[in-house]
Coordinates of C-alpha atoms and ligand atoms in Angstrom, one line a residue:
M1 CA -0.1 0.0 0.1
E2 CA 1.4 3.3 -0.8
I3 CA 0.9 5.0 2.3
E4 CA 2.6 2.4 4.3
E5 CA 6.0 2.3 2.2
R6 CA 6.2 5.9 2.0
K7 CA 6.1 6.1 5.9
F8 CA 9.6 4.5 6.0
K9 CA 11.1 6.9 3.5
S10 CA 12.5 10.2 4.7
I11 CA 11.5 13.3 3.0
G12 CA 15.1 13.5 1.7
E13 CA 14.8 10.4 -0.3
I14 CA 11.8 11.7 -1.8
V15 CA 13.3 15.1 -2.9
G16 CA 16.5 13.3 -3.9
N17 CA 19.9 15.0 -3.3
A18 CA 18.7 18.7 -4.0
R19 CA 20.6 20.9 -1.6
R20 CA 18.5 22.4 1.2
Q21 CA 18.4 26.1 1.8
L22 CA 19.4 27.9 5.1
L23 CA 19.0 31.4 5.9
I24 CA 21.8 33.1 8.0
V25 CA 20.7 36.3 10.0
D26 CA 23.1 38.3 11.6
D27 CA 23.9 42.0 11.8
E28 CA 27.7 41.4 11.8
E29 CA 29.1 40.8 8.4
I30 CA 32.0 38.8 9.7
N31 CA 29.7 36.4 11.7
R32 CA 27.7 35.8 8.5
L33 CA 30.9 35.0 6.6
I34 CA 32.1 32.6 9.3
L35 CA 28.7 30.7 9.7
G36 CA 28.3 30.7 5.7
N37 CA 31.6 29.2 5.5
I38 CA 30.8 26.3 8.2
M39 CA 27.6 25.5 6.3
G40 CA 28.3 26.4 2.8
S41 CA 29.6 23.0 1.6
Q42 CA 26.4 21.4 2.4
Y43 CA 23.7 23.8 2.0
Q44 CA 22.6 26.8 -0.2
I45 CA 22.9 29.7 1.9
A46 CA 21.0 33.1 2.0
Y47 CA 22.0 35.9 4.2
A48 CA 20.1 38.7 6.1
A49 CA 21.6 41.6 8.0
N50 CA 18.5 42.4 10.4
G51 CA 15.2 40.9 11.5
A52 CA 13.1 42.8 8.8
E53 CA 15.3 41.5 6.0
A54 CA 15.1 38.1 7.3
L55 CA 11.3 38.0 7.8
K56 CA 10.8 39.4 4.1
Y57 CA 13.1 36.5 3.1
V58 CA 11.2 33.8 5.0
Q59 CA 7.8 35.1 3.9
E60 CA 8.8 34.6 0.4
N61 CA 10.9 31.6 0.5
Y62 CA 9.1 29.5 3.4
R63 CA 8.4 26.5 0.9
N64 CA 12.1 25.9 0.2
L65 CA 13.6 27.1 3.4
S66 CA 14.9 24.3 5.5
A67 CA 16.3 26.2 8.5
V68 CA 17.1 29.7 9.9
L69 CA 20.3 30.6 11.8
L70 CA 19.5 33.4 14.0
D71 CA 21.4 36.0 15.8
L72 CA 19.3 37.8 18.7
N73 CA 20.8 41.3 19.0
M74 CA 19.9 43.1 15.9
P75 CA 18.7 46.6 14.8
K76 CA 15.3 47.2 13.1
M77 CA 13.8 43.7 14.3
D78 CA 15.6 41.6 16.9
G79 CA 15.9 38.0 16.7
R80 CA 13.2 37.2 19.4
T81 CA 10.9 39.3 17.6
L82 CA 11.4 37.6 14.1
L83 CA 11.2 34.3 15.9
K84 CA 7.7 35.2 17.4
V85 CA 6.5 36.4 14.1
M86 CA 7.4 33.3 12.3
K87 CA 6.1 30.8 14.7
E88 CA 2.6 32.8 14.7
D89 CA 2.3 32.3 10.9
Q90 CA 1.4 28.9 9.9
R91 CA 3.4 29.0 6.8
T92 CA 6.6 29.7 8.6
A93 CA 6.2 27.9 12.0
R94 CA 7.4 24.6 10.7
I95 CA 10.7 26.0 9.7
P96 CA 13.2 25.3 12.4
V97 CA 15.1 28.2 13.9
L98 CA 18.5 27.9 15.7
V99 CA 19.5 30.6 17.7
A100 CA 23.1 31.9 18.2
T101 CA 23.7 32.9 21.9
G102 CA 26.1 33.7 24.4
A103 CA 24.5 33.4 27.5
K104 CA 22.7 30.2 29.2
E105 CA 19.3 31.9 30.3
E106 CA 18.8 33.1 26.9
E107 CA 19.1 29.7 25.6
V108 CA 16.2 28.4 27.8
Q109 CA 14.1 31.5 26.9
C110 CA 14.6 31.1 23.2
L111 CA 13.5 27.3 23.3
R112 CA 10.5 28.4 25.2
E113 CA 9.7 30.8 22.5
G114 CA 9.9 28.2 19.7
A115 CA 13.7 27.9 18.9
C116 CA 14.4 24.2 18.2
D117 CA 17.9 24.4 19.3
F118 CA 20.9 26.9 19.8
F119 CA 24.6 27.0 19.1
A120 CA 27.1 29.1 20.9
K121 CA 29.1 32.0 19.8
P122 CA 32.0 32.2 19.1
Y123 CA 31.8 29.5 16.3
D124 CA 34.8 27.5 17.4
M125 CA 33.0 24.2 17.1
P126 CA 32.1 23.8 13.4
E127 CA 31.2 20.2 13.6
V128 CA 28.7 20.6 16.7
I129 CA 27.0 23.6 14.7
R130 CA 26.7 21.2 11.6
A131 CA 25.5 18.3 13.6
R132 CA 22.8 20.4 15.5
V133 CA 21.4 21.9 12.2
A134 CA 21.4 18.6 10.5
N135 CA 19.2 17.2 13.4
A136 CA 17.0 19.9 13.7
I137 CA 16.1 19.8 9.8
K138 CA 15.8 16.0 10.1
M139 CA 13.3 16.1 12.8
T140 CA 11.3 18.7 11.3
E141 CA 11.3 16.8 8.0
D142 CA 10.5 13.7 9.6
S143 CA 7.5 15.1 11.7
H144 CA 6.3 16.9 8.6
F145 CA 6.4 13.8 6.6
I146 CA 4.4 11.7 9.0
E147 CA 1.8 14.7 8.8
V148 CA 1.8 14.1 5.2
A149 CA 1.2 10.6 5.3
E150 CA -1.3 11.0 7.9
K151 CA -3.4 13.6 6.5
D152 CA -4.8 14.2 3.2
P153 CA -3.0 17.0 1.5
L154 CA -6.0 18.7 0.1
T155 CA -8.2 18.8 3.2
G156 CA -5.8 18.4 6.3
L157 CA -8.0 15.3 7.3
Y158 CA -6.8 11.9 8.2
V159 CA -6.4 9.2 5.6
R160 CA -8.1 6.1 5.8
D161 CA -5.5 3.9 7.4
F162 CA -4.7 6.3 10.2
F163 CA -8.3 7.1 10.7
Y164 CA -9.2 3.5 11.3
R165 CA -6.2 3.2 13.7
Y166 CA -7.3 6.2 15.6
C167 CA -10.8 4.6 15.6
E168 CA -9.4 2.0 17.7
Q169 CA -7.7 4.0 19.9
M170 CA -10.8 6.0 20.6
D171 CA -12.5 2.7 21.6
R172 CA -9.8 2.0 24.1
K173 CA -9.7 5.4 25.5
I174 CA -13.0 6.9 25.2
E175 CA -15.8 4.9 27.2
G176 CA -19.3 4.6 25.8
E177 CA -21.1 4.1 22.6
K178 CA -19.8 5.3 19.3
D179 CA -21.3 6.1 15.9
A180 CA -19.8 5.4 12.6
V181 CA -20.8 8.1 10.0
A182 CA -20.5 8.2 6.0
V183 CA -21.0 11.4 4.4
D184 CA -21.2 11.4 0.5
I185 CA -21.5 14.2 -2.1
D186 CA -24.1 13.6 -4.6
H187 CA -22.9 13.6 -8.1
F188 CA -19.7 15.2 -7.1
K189 CA -18.4 14.3 -10.7
L190 CA -20.9 16.6 -12.0
V191 CA -19.9 19.5 -9.8
N192 CA -16.4 19.0 -10.9
G193 CA -17.5 18.9 -14.5
L194 CA -19.7 21.7 -14.4
Y195 CA -17.7 24.2 -12.2
G196 CA -14.1 23.1 -12.8
K197 CA -11.8 21.0 -10.7
E198 CA -10.8 24.1 -8.6
F199 CA -14.1 24.7 -7.5
G200 CA -14.5 21.0 -6.9
D201 CA -11.5 21.2 -4.5
K202 CA -13.0 24.3 -2.8
V203 CA -16.3 22.4 -2.1
L204 CA -14.1 19.4 -0.6
I205 CA -12.0 21.8 1.6
K206 CA -15.1 23.5 2.8
I207 CA -17.0 20.4 3.5
A208 CA -13.9 19.1 5.5
E209 CA -13.6 22.2 7.5
I210 CA -17.3 22.2 8.6
L211 CA -17.3 18.6 9.4
A212 CA -14.0 18.8 11.3
N213 CA -15.4 21.8 13.4
M214 CA -18.8 20.2 14.1
V215 CA -17.2 16.7 14.9
H216 CA -14.6 18.1 17.2
Q217 CA -17.2 19.6 19.4
Y218 CA -17.9 16.1 20.6
D219 CA -14.5 14.6 20.4
G220 CA -15.0 12.8 17.2
I221 CA -12.6 12.5 14.2
V222 CA -12.9 12.8 10.3
C223 CA -11.4 11.2 7.4
R224 CA -11.5 11.5 3.6
P225 CA -11.0 8.1 2.4
N226 CA -11.7 8.9 -1.3
A227 CA -12.5 11.8 -3.5
D228 CA -15.9 12.5 -2.5
T229 CA -16.6 10.5 0.7
F230 CA -16.0 11.5 4.3
L231 CA -16.1 9.1 7.2
I232 CA -16.7 10.2 11.0
Y233 CA -16.2 8.4 14.1
Q234 CA -17.7 10.0 17.3
P235 CA -19.2 9.3 20.7
H236 CA -22.8 8.5 20.0
Q237 CA -25.0 11.5 19.4
E238 CA -28.8 11.8 19.4
D239 CA -30.5 14.0 16.7
H240 CA -28.5 13.0 13.5
E241 CA -31.4 14.6 11.4
K242 CA -30.7 18.0 13.0
H243 CA -26.9 17.7 12.3
V244 CA -27.4 16.5 8.8
A245 CA -29.8 19.8 8.4
Y246 CA -27.1 22.1 9.8
L247 CA -24.4 20.5 7.4
D248 CA -26.5 20.8 4.5
E249 CA -27.1 24.4 5.3
T250 CA -24.0 25.5 6.2
V251 CA -22.4 24.0 3.2
N252 CA -24.7 25.4 0.7
S253 CA -24.8 29.1 2.3
L254 CA -20.9 28.9 2.0
L255 CA -20.8 27.7 -1.5
G256 CA -23.4 30.0 -3.0
S257 CA -25.0 28.9 -6.3
A258 CA -24.0 25.6 -6.9
H259 CA -26.3 23.4 -4.7
I260 CA -24.3 20.7 -3.2
H261 CA -26.3 17.7 -2.1
L262 CA -24.9 15.6 0.9
R263 CA -26.1 12.1 1.8
V264 CA -25.5 10.8 5.3
G265 CA -25.5 7.3 6.5
V266 CA -25.1 6.3 10.1
Y267 CA -24.4 3.2 11.8
E268 CA -25.6 4.1 15.5
C269 CA -23.7 2.7 18.7
V270 CA -21.5 0.5 16.6
D271 CA -20.9 -3.2 17.7
Q272 CA -17.2 -2.8 19.0
T273 CA -16.7 -6.5 18.7
I274 CA -16.6 -6.2 14.8
D275 CA -13.8 -4.7 12.9
V276 CA -13.5 -1.0 12.3
V277 CA -13.8 -1.4 8.2
T278 CA -17.3 -3.4 8.8
R279 CA -18.6 -0.7 10.7
F280 CA -17.7 2.0 8.1
D281 CA -19.1 -0.4 5.3
R282 CA -22.7 -0.5 7.3
A283 CA -22.5 3.4 7.6
R284 CA -21.9 3.2 3.7
I285 CA -24.7 0.9 3.2
A286 CA -27.2 3.4 5.0
C287 CA -25.5 6.1 3.0
D288 CA -26.3 4.1 -0.3
K289 CA -29.6 3.7 0.8
A290 CA -30.3 7.4 1.2
K291 CA -28.7 7.8 -2.2
D292 CA -31.5 5.7 -3.8
N293 CA -34.3 7.9 -2.4
Y294 CA -34.1 11.3 -3.7
S295 CA -36.3 13.0 -1.1
R296 CA -34.1 11.4 1.9
S297 CA -30.7 12.8 2.4
F298 CA -30.2 10.8 5.8
E299 CA -30.4 6.9 6.6
M300 CA -29.7 4.7 9.7
Y301 CA -28.2 1.5 9.1
N302 CA -30.4 -1.3 10.4
E303 CA -29.8 -4.8 10.4
S304 CA -33.1 -5.8 8.7
S305 CA -32.7 -3.6 5.9
H306 CA -29.5 -4.8 5.3
R307 CA -30.7 -8.3 5.2
Q308 CA -33.5 -7.2 2.7
Q309 CA -31.0 -5.7 0.5
L310 CA -28.7 -8.8 0.7
E311 CA -31.7 -10.9 -0.2
A312 CA -32.6 -8.6 -3.1
Q313 CA -29.3 -8.9 -4.5
K314 CA -29.3 -12.5 -4.2
Y315 CA -32.6 -12.9 -6.2
I316 CA -31.4 -10.6 -8.8
S317 CA -27.9 -12.4 -9.3
A318 CA -29.8 -15.8 -9.3
M319 CA -32.5 -14.8 -11.9
E320 CA -30.8 -15.5 -15.1
E321 CA -29.6 -19.0 -14.1
A322 CA -33.1 -19.7 -12.7
L323 CA -34.7 -19.1 -15.9
K324 CA -32.2 -21.5 -17.7
Q325 CA -33.0 -24.0 -14.9
R326 CA -36.8 -23.5 -15.6
E327 CA -37.1 -22.8 -11.8
F328 CA -39.8 -20.3 -12.7
I329 CA -43.4 -22.0 -12.6
T330 CA -46.6 -21.0 -13.7
Y331 CA -49.8 -21.5 -11.4
Y332 CA -53.3 -20.8 -12.6
Q333 CA -56.2 -19.4 -10.5
P334 CA -59.5 -20.0 -12.1
K335 CA -61.9 -17.0 -12.8
Y336 CA -65.6 -17.6 -12.5
D337 CA -68.7 -16.1 -14.4
L338 CA -71.6 -15.2 -11.9
T339 CA -74.0 -14.2 -14.5
G340 CA -75.8 -17.5 -15.0
D341 CA -77.3 -19.8 -12.4
K342 CA -74.5 -21.3 -11.0
P343 CA -70.8 -19.8 -11.1
R344 CA -69.2 -21.0 -14.5
L345 CA -65.3 -21.4 -15.2
A346 CA -64.5 -18.5 -17.4
G347 CA -60.9 -17.9 -17.3
A348 CA -57.9 -18.1 -15.3
E349 CA -55.0 -15.7 -14.4
A350 CA -51.3 -17.1 -14.7
L351 CA -49.2 -16.2 -11.7
V352 CA -45.7 -17.1 -11.4
R353 CA -43.9 -18.9 -8.7
W354 CA -40.2 -19.4 -8.2
Q355 CA -39.3 -23.0 -7.3
S356 CA -35.9 -22.2 -6.1
R357 CA -33.4 -25.2 -5.6
A358 CA -31.2 -22.8 -3.7
E359 CA -33.9 -21.8 -1.3
G360 CA -35.3 -25.1 -1.1
G361 CA -38.9 -24.0 -1.8
L362 CA -41.5 -21.8 -3.5
I363 CA -40.8 -18.1 -3.5
A364 CA -43.8 -15.9 -3.7
P365 CA -43.8 -13.4 -6.6
G366 CA -44.4 -10.4 -4.1
K367 CA -40.6 -11.0 -3.0
F368 CA -39.1 -10.8 -6.4
I369 CA -41.4 -9.2 -9.1
P370 CA -40.8 -5.6 -7.7
L371 CA -37.2 -6.1 -7.7
F372 CA -37.2 -7.3 -11.3
E373 CA -39.3 -4.5 -12.2
Q374 CA -36.9 -2.1 -10.9
N375 CA -33.8 -3.3 -12.9
G376 CA -35.8 -4.3 -16.1
L377 CA -35.4 -8.2 -15.6
I378 CA -39.1 -8.7 -15.3
Y379 CA -39.4 -8.3 -19.1
K380 CA -37.3 -11.5 -19.7
L381 CA -39.4 -13.2 -16.9
D382 CA -42.7 -12.1 -18.3
L383 CA -41.9 -13.4 -22.0
Y384 CA -41.0 -16.7 -20.5
I385 CA -44.3 -16.9 -18.5
W386 CA -46.2 -15.8 -21.7
E387 CA -44.4 -18.5 -23.9
E388 CA -45.2 -21.3 -21.1
V389 CA -48.9 -20.0 -20.9
A390 CA -49.2 -20.0 -24.8
R391 CA -47.7 -23.6 -24.9
Q392 CA -50.0 -24.9 -22.1
M393 CA -53.0 -23.1 -23.9
K394 CA -52.3 -25.0 -27.1
I395 CA -52.5 -28.4 -25.3
W396 CA -55.7 -27.5 -23.4
K397 CA -57.4 -26.0 -26.4
Q398 CA -56.7 -29.3 -28.4
K399 CA -57.7 -31.4 -25.3
Y400 CA -60.7 -29.6 -23.8
A401 CA -61.7 -27.1 -26.6
V402 CA -61.0 -24.3 -24.0
D403 CA -63.0 -21.4 -25.3
F404 CA -62.0 -18.5 -22.8
P405 CA -58.6 -16.6 -22.6
I406 CA -56.0 -17.1 -19.8
S407 CA -54.6 -13.8 -18.4
V408 CA -50.9 -13.2 -17.9
N409 CA -49.9 -10.0 -16.0
V410 CA -47.9 -7.4 -18.1
S411 CA -45.7 -5.2 -16.3
R412 CA -45.3 -1.5 -16.9
V413 CA -41.7 -2.1 -18.0
D414 CA -42.7 -4.5 -20.3
L415 CA -44.9 -1.7 -22.2
Y416 CA -41.8 0.2 -22.7
S417 CA -39.9 -2.5 -24.7
P418 CA -39.8 -1.6 -28.5
H419 CA -40.0 -5.2 -29.2
L420 CA -43.0 -6.0 -27.3
L421 CA -45.4 -6.3 -30.1
N422 CA -43.1 -8.7 -32.1
E423 CA -42.4 -10.7 -29.3
I424 CA -46.2 -11.3 -28.4
H425 CA -46.9 -12.0 -31.9
G426 CA -44.1 -14.5 -32.2
I427 CA -45.6 -16.4 -29.0
I428 CA -49.1 -16.3 -30.4
D429 CA -47.9 -17.6 -33.8
R430 CA -45.5 -20.3 -32.6
N431 CA -48.3 -21.9 -30.7
G432 CA -51.0 -21.6 -33.3
L433 CA -53.1 -19.4 -30.9
S434 CA -55.4 -16.5 -31.7
Y435 CA -55.3 -13.2 -30.0
R436 CA -58.3 -14.2 -28.2
D437 CA -56.7 -16.9 -26.1
I438 CA -54.5 -14.6 -24.2
A439 CA -55.7 -11.7 -22.1
L440 CA -53.4 -9.0 -20.8
E441 CA -53.7 -7.7 -17.2
I442 CA -52.3 -4.5 -16.9
T443 CA -52.2 -2.7 -13.5
E444 CA -53.9 0.7 -12.9
S445 CA -50.8 2.5 -11.9
V446 CA -49.5 2.3 -15.4
C447 CA -52.6 4.3 -16.7
A448 CA -51.8 6.8 -14.0
A449 CA -48.5 7.3 -15.2
D450 CA -50.0 8.0 -18.5
T451 CA -47.6 9.0 -21.4
E452 CA -48.9 9.0 -24.8
T453 CA -46.5 6.2 -25.7
I454 CA -47.9 3.6 -23.0
L455 CA -51.3 4.3 -24.2
S456 CA -50.8 3.9 -27.8
V457 CA -49.0 0.7 -27.0
V458 CA -52.1 -0.7 -25.1
R459 CA -54.3 0.8 -28.0
N460 CA -52.5 -1.2 -30.5
L461 CA -52.4 -4.4 -28.4
R462 CA -56.1 -4.1 -28.1
D463 CA -56.8 -3.4 -31.7
E464 CA -55.1 -6.4 -32.6
G465 CA -57.7 -8.2 -30.7
F466 CA -56.0 -8.9 -27.0
R467 CA -58.4 -8.5 -24.2
I468 CA -57.0 -5.7 -21.8
E469 CA -58.0 -6.0 -18.2
M470 CA -57.3 -3.2 -15.9
D471 CA -55.9 -4.8 -13.0
D472 CA -56.1 -3.5 -9.3
F473 CA -58.8 -1.0 -10.5
G474 CA -59.6 1.5 -7.6
S475 CA -56.2 1.1 -5.8
G476 CA -56.0 4.7 -6.0
Y477 CA -53.9 6.0 -8.9
S478 CA -55.9 6.7 -11.9
S479 CA -57.8 9.8 -12.6
L480 CA -61.3 9.5 -14.2
N481 CA -59.9 11.4 -17.1
M482 CA -57.2 8.7 -17.8
L483 CA -59.6 6.1 -17.4
S484 CA -61.8 7.6 -20.3
K485 CA -58.6 7.4 -22.7
M486 CA -57.7 4.0 -21.6
P487 CA -58.3 1.1 -24.1
I488 CA -59.9 -1.4 -21.9
N489 CA -62.2 -4.4 -22.1
V490 CA -62.4 -5.6 -18.4
L491 CA -62.1 -3.8 -14.9
K492 CA -60.5 -6.0 -12.4
M493 CA -61.6 -4.4 -8.9
D494 CA -59.1 -4.3 -6.3
M495 CA -58.8 -6.5 -3.6
K496 CA -59.0 -3.8 -1.0
F497 CA -62.7 -3.5 -1.3
F498 CA -63.1 -6.7 0.6
Q499 CA -60.5 -6.2 3.4
R500 CA -62.9 -4.6 5.6
K501 CA -62.0 -2.8 8.7
A502 CA -64.4 -1.9 11.3
G503 CA -66.5 0.8 10.5
N504 CA -65.6 1.3 6.8
D505 CA -68.4 -1.4 5.4
E506 CA -70.6 1.2 4.1
I507 CA -67.8 3.2 2.3
M508 CA -66.5 0.0 0.8
D509 CA -69.9 -1.2 -0.4
A510 CA -70.5 2.2 -2.0
M511 CA -67.4 2.1 -3.6
I512 CA -67.9 -1.3 -5.2
R513 CA -71.4 -0.3 -6.6
L514 CA -69.9 2.9 -8.1
I515 CA -67.2 0.7 -9.6
I516 CA -69.8 -1.6 -11.3
D517 CA -71.8 1.4 -12.5
F518 CA -68.9 3.0 -14.0
A519 CA -68.0 -0.2 -15.6
K520 CA -71.7 -0.4 -17.1
V521 CA -71.3 3.1 -18.4
M522 CA -67.9 2.1 -20.1
K523 CA -69.8 -0.9 -21.3
V524 CA -67.1 -3.4 -19.8
P525 CA -67.4 -6.3 -17.6
V526 CA -66.1 -6.2 -13.9
I527 CA -64.0 -9.0 -12.3
A528 CA -63.8 -8.8 -8.4
E529 CA -60.6 -10.6 -7.1
G530 CA -59.7 -11.5 -3.6
V531 CA -63.1 -13.0 -3.0
E532 CA -62.7 -15.3 0.1
D533 CA -66.0 -16.5 1.2
K534 CA -69.6 -17.2 0.5
E535 CA -71.1 -13.9 1.8
Q536 CA -68.8 -11.8 -0.3
A537 CA -69.6 -13.9 -3.5
D538 CA -73.4 -13.6 -2.7
Y539 CA -73.1 -9.8 -2.3
L540 CA -71.2 -9.5 -5.6
K541 CA -73.7 -11.4 -7.5
A542 CA -76.5 -9.3 -6.0
V543 CA -75.0 -6.1 -7.1
G544 CA -74.4 -7.4 -10.6
C545 CA -70.7 -8.0 -10.7
D546 CA -69.8 -10.3 -13.7
M547 CA -66.9 -12.3 -12.6
V548 CA -65.1 -13.4 -9.4
Q549 CA -61.7 -14.8 -8.5
G550 CA -60.5 -15.6 -5.3
Y551 CA -59.6 -18.2 -2.7
Y552 CA -63.4 -19.1 -2.1
F553 CA -63.5 -20.3 -5.7
G554 CA -60.0 -21.6 -6.1
R555 CA -56.6 -20.9 -5.2
P556 CA -53.7 -20.5 -7.7
M557 CA -52.6 -23.9 -8.4
P558 CA -50.2 -25.9 -10.8
A559 CA -51.2 -26.7 -14.4
D560 CA -52.0 -30.3 -13.7
E561 CA -54.4 -29.4 -11.0
F562 CA -56.0 -26.7 -13.3
E563 CA -56.4 -29.4 -15.8
K564 CA -58.6 -31.6 -13.7
L565 CA -61.1 -28.3 -13.5
L566 CA -61.0 -28.6 -17.3
Q567 CA -61.6 -32.0 -17.3
Q568 CA -64.6 -31.8 -15.1
G569 CA -65.9 -28.7 -17.1
C570 CA -66.2 -26.5 -14.1
Ligands
LIG1 P1 -52.2 -9.5 -8.8 O1 -51.9 -9.5 -10.3 O2 -53.1 -8.6 -8.2 O3 -52.6 -11.0 -8.6 C1 -53.3 -11.2 -7.6 C2 -52.9 -11.8 -6.4 O4 -53.8 -12.1 -5.5 C3 -52.2 -13.1 -6.5 O5 -50.9 -13.0 -5.6 C4 -53.1 -14.1 -5.9 O6 -52.5 -15.2 -5.5 C5 -53.6 -13.3 -4.9 N1 -54.9 -13.9 -4.5 C6 -55.9 -14.5 -5.3 N2 -57.1 -14.7 -4.8 C7 -56.9 -14.2 -3.3 C8 -57.7 -14.1 -2.3 O7 -58.7 -14.7 -2.3 N3 -57.4 -13.4 -1.2 C9 -55.9 -12.9 -1.1 N4 -55.7 -12.2 0.0 N5 -55.2 -13.0 -2.1 C10 -55.7 -13.6 -3.3 P2 -49.5 -13.5 -6.1 O8 -49.6 -14.9 -6.8 O9 -48.8 -13.5 -4.7 O10 -49.0 -12.3 -6.8 C11 -48.7 -11.2 -6.4 C12 -48.5 -10.1 -7.5 O11 -47.3 -10.3 -8.2 C13 -49.5 -10.2 -8.6 O12 -50.6 -9.3 -8.3 C14 -48.8 -9.5 -9.8 O13 -48.8 -8.0 -9.4 C15 -47.6 -10.0 -9.6 N6 -47.3 -11.1 -10.7 C16 -47.6 -12.4 -10.3 N7 -47.2 -13.1 -11.4 C17 -46.5 -12.5 -12.3 C18 -46.1 -12.5 -13.6 O14 -46.0 -13.5 -14.0 N8 -45.6 -11.4 -14.2 C19 -45.7 -10.1 -13.6 N9 -45.4 -9.0 -14.2 N10 -46.2 -10.0 -12.4 C20 -46.9 -11.1 -11.7
LIG2 CA1 -53.0 -9.4 -12.2
LIG3 CA1 -54.8 -7.5 -9.2

């Protein structure tokens, strides 16, 4: 690792053999010459005849100056004043100053005031002077070097490795709970790209300053492990939200027009038995979660959400292989027509199940469909299921002369695929079916999302002869305006109308009647789903609902079980 290696090199090795620069300050020319003679073979020498001249030189050359050899008694500005001014200025404070003295008391006084060593006048022991100067320079350079390796040069915050070590020290020295915090600048690359690297650096420096000030108040430490992330370790704090708001406000008030958005993840009261790196991984996991959600800039790590995230990742990476291994299985749930004397089998909905070998059981679609919808994998899965349904339908049509359609679910994501129509045609044609054999369930929220593109895709599908069923109708997304434009053939009433809570019966009944009336106006039949008991079934029949689907009539079942219903003709 770069930092570890560099720690063992002296700064001298890094700068090579370039000669270091000394400044000799003395009002007596003879003294300057003697000292210059003593040091001149090893150093590049500059001279000043009084404090004021020396100060000017130091201020202009502080980057290259390795040490100052200073006489105390001088006109204009004496040596002690120069020493004081140099130590007060951050730029010049690190330059070692060796003082030439004649008296013992003066030596102590000078050391107290910031000189790093002294040498006695007259200069009759050149070796001692050379050794003292060399030592002073080496000590300063080494300590400066440690600072360079330990601190990030841009912001002065700790670098990662040192930071982690200090965290461990904090655990040993400071009792009580600690928090690990990760702070990330949103789209920092964009900030750099839009406003330039210089501005980007300014942002980083400002944020570092604000964080350091904030965190030092409660004895915490900060580091910048990479370009746009900061890590904080601190004694446990309540009210992170308040701190985050303060941080956001301060950063933006200091930076003016460019809006900088920070995301913060907190792993509160860290488990001190796990290693430091893992603690900050958790803070970052929380931070990433805040990134996924535009309206949140702050998240806490919590074990269950972490497990959820891991599980999601597991399902996503297993999906393609599961598809190859044919682990996705189609279940069929019957739909019944209520308009006659007794319920008549009049359709089915295909519902996917994941028979996972790795998990050793059936995984319900609620666990993976939303994930696959988020990343587009759903389209592949749906094509697979539709092909399966079509293959099955071909067999059932031949064997049982089935005259009703089987419905498949179409995700919103599917409707955005430019190949959707071709794919569906392919499936229908390959299996020798007609468009009336497969119905498409499209959830109501799709209509709410509107966009002309989606509407025209759905319209095309319907015009080709597919029956379009609007799924989850009444779940709360669509506007009446949208519905009037939506090219649908069937309304599927959302299950929530049957999930009664005490006191809401009347409203739910009114809603059900309203939907049935509305469907009549639109001249489309209504299917009620989620019908779980006889009472509900009777009620639906009484109010004129056309079709039903639900556990009371039949659960989703494997193809061979559904085939038994076909055999029996009910
Ligand atoms: P959905 O399309 O609204 O499907 C109806 C859900 O209600 C199914 O859940 C079904 O098993 C369940 N259900 C049926 N009757 C009853 C009942 O009487 N009571 C109750 N409480 N529930 C009942 P499932 O199979 O878990 O599917 C959940 C959702 O996953 C589906 O909701 C659908 O949005 C999605 N999904 C399922 N299969 C597929 C698929 O192949 N492709 C796509 N894109 N989505 C699918
Ligand atoms: Ca459905
Ligand atoms: Ca539904």
